[in-house]
């Protein structure tokens, strides 16, 4: 149990440090690397020798070297890199996904994600419990109960014109790529707006908030549940200009067109430096 806690803490430190790293875009545009919490999956090393590094790029220090055929546990995916643990060496780090054969769950099985975080949270990512159907002998067929209609929470009522414009642009790009539309999430809207206001008021341009930490940390502090998440930020005179810059950047475009995202929060605040600060947060449930 103590070893498991140590592994989770180590992975938390790795992922938290990674969230500060962004692609080399222009000064007014940044994309948060996509992070997927996988739970605990087996993966086999396919390269003759595989370097395990401190971060998700070749610039990071090598902590250990694995050999072909070794089986490791992968817990999360950061971009194209996997956060992994090799039990015999006690090695925790990241390796590129091209050299790992991950044993994905078979259709119909349930993989319960683990949450690599030491931050207190109001809610954690939820998985619907699965219950095995039970049958009981009956003397006469019992009609199935009529399921009650369920309603999804509606979008916030105070959407601004700029926020709606950005969502329309994003959803048109997703439709052109054959991807389903994003919907506003009322709680995520509050988080994105707060982040945009803070960036203007505290005069910083970064995914890392001096108050709330990384986007993932911030979402968790406000009780947002998700399986995968990302964030785009921009400073631009217009919404269209910011969107155009995002679509020219690989990292931002991946977030916008990611089929695993289905909800979004948008915050747009006037800025004396850029004209507008735009924050778009993405989650998949």
Short mmCIF file of C-alpha atoms in Angstrom, two decimals:
data_model
loop_
_atom_site.label_atom_id
_atom_site.label_comp_id
_atom_site.label_asym_id
_atom_site.label_seq_id
_atom_site.Cartn_x
_atom_site.Cartn_y
_atom_site.Cartn_z
CA UNK A 1 0.00 0.00 0.00
CA UNK A 2 2.88 2.35 0.91
CA UNK A 3 4.55 1.62 -2.44
CA UNK A 4 1.30 2.36 -4.31
CA UNK A 5 1.00 5.73 -2.54
CA UNK A 6 4.62 6.54 -3.42
CA UNK A 7 3.98 5.73 -7.08
CA UNK A 8 0.88 7.96 -7.20
CA UNK A 9 2.76 10.85 -5.55
CA UNK A 10 5.65 10.47 -8.02
CA UNK A 11 3.27 10.46 -10.98
CA UNK A 12 1.51 13.51 -9.56
CA UNK A 13 4.77 15.44 -9.42
CA UNK A 14 5.64 14.41 -12.98
CA UNK A 15 2.24 15.36 -14.40
CA UNK A 16 2.10 18.64 -12.44
CA UNK A 17 5.49 19.67 -13.79
CA UNK A 18 4.45 18.72 -17.33
CA UNK A 19 1.42 20.99 -17.21
CA UNK A 20 3.77 24.00 -17.14
CA UNK A 21 5.34 22.91 -20.47
CA UNK A 22 3.72 24.22 -23.64
CA UNK A 23 4.52 23.92 -27.36
CA UNK A 24 6.73 26.61 -28.89
CA UNK A 25 3.95 28.81 -30.19
CA UNK A 26 3.72 32.58 -30.44
CA UNK A 27 3.78 34.64 -27.25
CA UNK A 28 0.02 35.17 -27.32
CA UNK A 29 -1.10 31.58 -27.89
CA UNK A 30 -0.64 28.49 -25.71
CA UNK A 31 -2.14 24.99 -25.67
CA UNK A 32 -2.30 22.74 -22.62
CA UNK A 33 -0.99 19.23 -23.47
CA UNK A 34 -3.76 16.64 -23.53
CA UNK A 35 -3.70 14.45 -20.44
CA UNK A 36 -5.66 11.20 -20.23
CA UNK A 37 -5.93 9.31 -16.95
CA UNK A 38 -5.84 5.62 -17.87
CA UNK A 39 -6.06 3.88 -14.52
CA UNK A 40 -3.51 1.03 -14.50
CA UNK A 41 -2.85 -0.78 -17.78
CA UNK A 42 -0.16 -3.29 -18.71
CA UNK A 43 2.20 -2.33 -21.53
CA UNK A 44 5.08 -4.23 -23.13
CA UNK A 45 8.31 -2.57 -24.30
CA UNK A 46 8.78 -3.09 -28.06
CA UNK A 47 12.14 -1.32 -28.54
CA UNK A 48 15.46 -3.06 -27.90
CA UNK A 49 16.24 -0.38 -25.33
CA UNK A 50 13.73 2.23 -24.13
CA UNK A 51 14.73 5.34 -22.20
CA UNK A 52 12.42 6.40 -19.37
CA UNK A 53 12.65 10.17 -18.90
CA UNK A 54 11.64 12.78 -16.35
CA UNK A 55 9.31 14.54 -18.81
CA UNK A 56 7.53 14.12 -22.17
CA UNK A 57 10.34 15.08 -24.56
CA UNK A 58 13.83 14.02 -25.57
CA UNK A 59 15.21 17.06 -23.73
CA UNK A 60 14.45 15.51 -20.35
CA UNK A 61 16.94 13.49 -18.32
CA UNK A 62 16.92 9.66 -18.64
CA UNK A 63 16.10 8.00 -15.30
CA UNK A 64 16.28 4.34 -16.31
CA UNK A 65 16.47 2.13 -19.40
CA UNK A 66 14.04 -0.71 -20.16
CA UNK A 67 14.58 -3.69 -22.46
CA UNK A 68 12.38 -5.30 -25.09
CA UNK A 69 9.68 -7.51 -23.58
CA UNK A 70 9.60 -5.88 -20.15
CA UNK A 71 6.06 -5.31 -18.87
CA UNK A 72 5.26 -2.02 -17.15
CA UNK A 73 2.18 -0.31 -15.74
CA UNK A 74 0.95 2.82 -17.54
CA UNK A 75 -1.23 5.25 -15.61
CA UNK A 76 -1.68 8.28 -17.87
CA UNK A 77 -1.00 9.59 -21.36
CA UNK A 78 0.46 13.07 -21.85
CA UNK A 79 0.37 13.93 -25.54
CA UNK A 80 2.19 11.03 -27.23
CA UNK A 81 3.99 9.96 -24.03
CA UNK A 82 2.96 7.50 -21.32
CA UNK A 83 3.51 7.90 -17.57
CA UNK A 84 4.69 4.47 -16.45
CA UNK A 85 5.97 2.43 -13.50
CA UNK A 86 8.43 -0.47 -13.74
CA UNK A 87 8.09 -2.46 -10.48
CA UNK A 88 11.37 -4.44 -10.49
CA UNK A 89 13.45 -1.26 -10.86
CA UNK A 90 11.04 1.00 -8.97
CA UNK A 91 11.31 3.36 -11.95
CA UNK A 92 8.58 6.00 -12.47
CA UNK A 93 8.77 8.28 -15.52
CA UNK A 94 7.67 8.82 -19.12
CA UNK A 95 8.38 7.05 -22.42
CA UNK A 96 7.16 7.65 -25.96
CA UNK A 97 4.07 5.68 -26.95
CA UNK A 98 5.62 4.44 -30.21
CA UNK A 99 7.69 1.94 -28.21
CA UNK A 100 5.01 0.59 -25.87
CA UNK A 101 2.34 -1.98 -26.72
CA UNK A 102 -0.51 -1.10 -24.35
CA UNK A 103 -3.04 -3.79 -23.40
CA UNK A 104 -6.26 -1.80 -23.76
CA UNK A 105 -9.41 -3.13 -22.04
CA UNK A 106 -11.63 -5.28 -24.23
CA UNK A 107 -14.98 -3.75 -25.25
CA UNK A 108 -17.51 -4.09 -22.45
CA UNK A 109 -14.96 -4.21 -19.64
CA UNK A 110 -14.76 -1.35 -17.18
CA UNK A 111 -11.42 0.31 -16.45
CA UNK A 112 -11.60 2.43 -13.31
CA UNK A 113 -9.31 5.45 -13.65
CA UNK A 114 -7.09 6.45 -10.77
CA UNK A 115 -6.61 10.10 -9.92
CA UNK A 116 -2.90 11.05 -9.65
CA UNK A 117 -3.34 14.06 -7.36
CA UNK A 118 -2.52 15.08 -3.84
CA UNK A 119 -4.73 18.16 -4.03
CA UNK A 120 -7.95 18.09 -1.95
CA UNK A 121 -10.89 17.78 -4.31
CA UNK A 122 -14.56 18.42 -3.99
CA UNK A 123 -15.37 15.62 -6.41
CA UNK A 124 -13.21 13.10 -8.23
CA UNK A 125 -13.75 11.78 -11.78
CA UNK A 126 -16.75 9.52 -11.59
CA UNK A 127 -17.34 6.17 -13.17
CA UNK A 128 -20.80 4.76 -13.26
CA UNK A 129 -20.93 1.57 -11.16
CA UNK A 130 -21.76 -1.56 -13.08
CA UNK A 131 -24.17 -4.01 -11.54
CA UNK A 132 -24.67 -7.54 -12.78
CA UNK A 133 -28.27 -8.10 -13.83
CA UNK A 134 -30.18 -10.36 -11.44
CA UNK A 135 -32.99 -12.70 -12.36
CA UNK A 136 -35.58 -14.16 -10.01
CA UNK A 137 -38.19 -16.83 -10.65
CA UNK A 138 -41.61 -15.34 -11.32
CA UNK A 139 -44.96 -16.92 -11.87
CA UNK A 140 -46.01 -14.34 -14.44
CA UNK A 141 -44.00 -12.00 -16.66
CA UNK A 142 -43.37 -8.68 -14.96
CA UNK A 143 -43.55 -5.67 -17.26
CA UNK A 144 -40.37 -3.61 -17.29
CA UNK A 145 -40.76 -0.26 -15.56
CA UNK A 146 -40.93 2.74 -17.84
CA UNK A 147 -37.67 4.65 -17.47
CA UNK A 148 -38.08 8.21 -16.32
CA UNK A 149 -36.86 10.77 -18.84
CA UNK A 150 -33.52 12.28 -17.91
CA UNK A 151 -32.55 15.80 -18.79
CA UNK A 152 -29.03 17.10 -19.22
CA UNK A 153 -28.21 20.34 -17.42
CA UNK A 154 -28.91 23.23 -19.77
CA UNK A 155 -26.30 25.73 -20.90
CA UNK A 156 -25.74 28.88 -18.82
CA UNK A 157 -28.16 31.67 -19.64
CA UNK A 158 -25.63 34.52 -19.57
CA UNK A 159 -23.51 33.52 -22.58
CA UNK A 160 -21.86 36.58 -24.14
CA UNK A 161 -21.72 37.21 -27.87
CA UNK A 162 -17.94 36.61 -27.90
CA UNK A 163 -18.31 33.29 -26.06
CA UNK A 164 -21.03 32.09 -28.44
CA UNK A 165 -18.98 33.22 -31.45
CA UNK A 166 -16.00 31.17 -30.32
CA UNK A 167 -18.12 28.08 -29.66
CA UNK A 168 -19.71 28.42 -33.13
CA UNK A 169 -16.28 28.68 -34.78
CA UNK A 170 -14.99 25.65 -32.87
CA UNK A 171 -18.06 23.54 -33.61
CA UNK A 172 -17.94 24.41 -37.32
CA UNK A 173 -14.31 23.25 -37.45
CA UNK A 174 -15.27 20.05 -35.61
CA UNK A 175 -18.20 19.45 -38.00
CA UNK A 176 -15.89 19.94 -41.00
CA UNK A 177 -13.59 17.31 -39.46
CA UNK A 178 -16.46 14.89 -38.80
CA UNK A 179 -16.35 15.40 -35.02
CA UNK A 180 -19.39 15.95 -32.79
CA UNK A 181 -20.10 19.41 -31.33
CA UNK A 182 -19.05 20.69 -27.93
CA UNK A 183 -21.65 21.83 -25.41
CA UNK A 184 -21.28 24.54 -22.80
CA UNK A 185 -20.88 23.21 -19.26
CA UNK A 186 -22.20 25.77 -16.76
CA UNK A 187 -19.67 24.94 -14.03
CA UNK A 188 -16.72 24.83 -16.43
CA UNK A 189 -17.83 28.23 -17.78
CA UNK A 190 -17.33 29.67 -14.28
CA UNK A 191 -13.81 28.24 -14.11
CA UNK A 192 -12.79 29.50 -17.59
CA UNK A 193 -14.18 32.99 -16.89
CA UNK A 194 -12.40 33.16 -13.55
CA UNK A 195 -9.12 32.09 -15.19
CA UNK A 196 -9.47 34.75 -17.92
CA UNK A 197 -10.27 37.50 -15.38
CA UNK A 198 -7.32 36.48 -13.21
CA UNK A 199 -4.93 36.52 -16.19
CA UNK A 200 -5.92 40.15 -16.89
CA UNK A 201 -6.01 41.32 -13.26
CA UNK A 202 -2.70 39.68 -12.28
CA UNK A 203 -1.10 40.44 -15.65
CA UNK A 204 0.20 36.98 -16.56
CA UNK A 205 -0.10 34.77 -19.63
CA UNK A 206 0.28 31.12 -18.70
CA UNK A 207 -1.65 27.89 -18.16
CA UNK A 208 -0.29 27.89 -14.61
CA UNK A 209 -2.42 30.10 -12.34
CA UNK A 210 -0.56 31.66 -9.38
CA UNK A 211 -3.71 31.05 -7.32
CA UNK A 212 -5.12 27.73 -8.53
CA UNK A 213 -2.17 25.96 -10.17
CA UNK A 214 -2.51 23.99 -13.42
CA UNK A 215 -5.80 23.83 -15.37
CA UNK A 216 -6.30 20.28 -14.09
CA UNK A 217 -5.76 21.39 -10.48
CA UNK A 218 -8.12 24.33 -10.95
CA UNK A 219 -10.89 22.18 -12.42
CA UNK A 220 -10.63 19.73 -9.55
CA UNK A 221 -10.73 22.51 -6.94
CA UNK A 222 -14.06 23.62 -8.41
CA UNK A 223 -15.48 20.08 -8.46
CA UNK A 224 -15.37 19.52 -12.24
CA UNK A 225 -15.49 15.81 -13.09
CA UNK A 226 -13.81 14.54 -16.27
CA UNK A 227 -11.93 11.66 -17.85
CA UNK A 228 -9.73 13.83 -20.06
CA UNK A 229 -9.12 17.57 -20.20
CA UNK A 230 -7.25 20.32 -22.06
CA UNK A 231 -6.97 24.09 -22.30
CA UNK A 232 -6.24 26.72 -24.98
CA UNK A 233 -5.40 30.33 -24.12
CA UNK A 234 -4.83 33.31 -26.40
CA UNK A 235 -4.38 37.07 -26.40
CA UNK A 236 -5.81 38.76 -29.48
CA UNK A 237 -7.79 41.79 -30.60
CA UNK A 238 -10.64 39.61 -31.92
CA UNK A 239 -12.21 36.21 -31.30
CA UNK A 240 -11.75 35.32 -34.97
CA UNK A 241 -8.07 36.25 -34.82
CA UNK A 242 -7.50 34.08 -31.76
CA UNK A 243 -9.33 31.14 -33.34
CA UNK A 244 -7.32 31.48 -36.56
CA UNK A 245 -4.07 31.43 -34.56
CA UNK A 246 -5.19 28.31 -32.67
CA UNK A 247 -6.04 26.47 -35.88
CA UNK A 248 -2.55 27.19 -37.26
CA UNK A 249 -0.96 25.59 -34.18
CA UNK A 250 -0.86 21.79 -33.96
CA UNK A 251 -1.38 21.63 -30.19
CA UNK A 252 -4.38 23.98 -30.18
CA UNK A 253 -5.94 22.37 -33.25
CA UNK A 254 -5.70 18.95 -31.58
CA UNK A 255 -7.62 20.25 -28.58
CA UNK A 256 -10.28 21.86 -30.78
CA UNK A 257 -10.80 18.74 -32.93
CA UNK A 258 -10.38 16.10 -30.22
CA UNK A 259 -13.33 13.69 -30.43
CA UNK A 260 -12.88 12.70 -26.76
CA UNK A 261 -13.92 16.18 -25.63
CA UNK A 262 -17.67 16.84 -25.44
CA UNK A 263 -18.00 19.79 -23.06
CA UNK A 264 -16.34 23.20 -22.92
CA UNK A 265 -16.04 26.32 -20.83
CA UNK A 266 -15.08 29.67 -22.36
CA UNK A 267 -13.96 32.90 -20.72
CA UNK A 268 -13.22 36.08 -22.70
CA UNK A 269 -12.18 39.28 -20.92
CA UNK A 270 -11.03 42.65 -22.31
CA UNK A 271 -7.29 43.15 -21.88
CA UNK A 272 -5.27 46.40 -22.07
CA UNK A 273 -2.30 44.36 -23.33
CA UNK A 274 -3.84 42.10 -25.99
CA UNK A 275 -7.31 43.50 -26.62
CA UNK A 276 -8.91 40.29 -25.35
CA UNK A 277 -7.75 37.36 -23.23
CA UNK A 278 -9.42 34.10 -24.27
CA UNK A 279 -9.51 30.89 -22.23
CA UNK A 280 -11.17 27.76 -23.60
CA UNK A 281 -11.19 24.66 -21.42
CA UNK A 282 -12.18 21.24 -22.75
CA UNK A 283 -13.32 18.12 -20.91
CA UNK A 284 -14.45 14.65 -21.89
CA UNK A 285 -16.89 12.65 -19.77
#
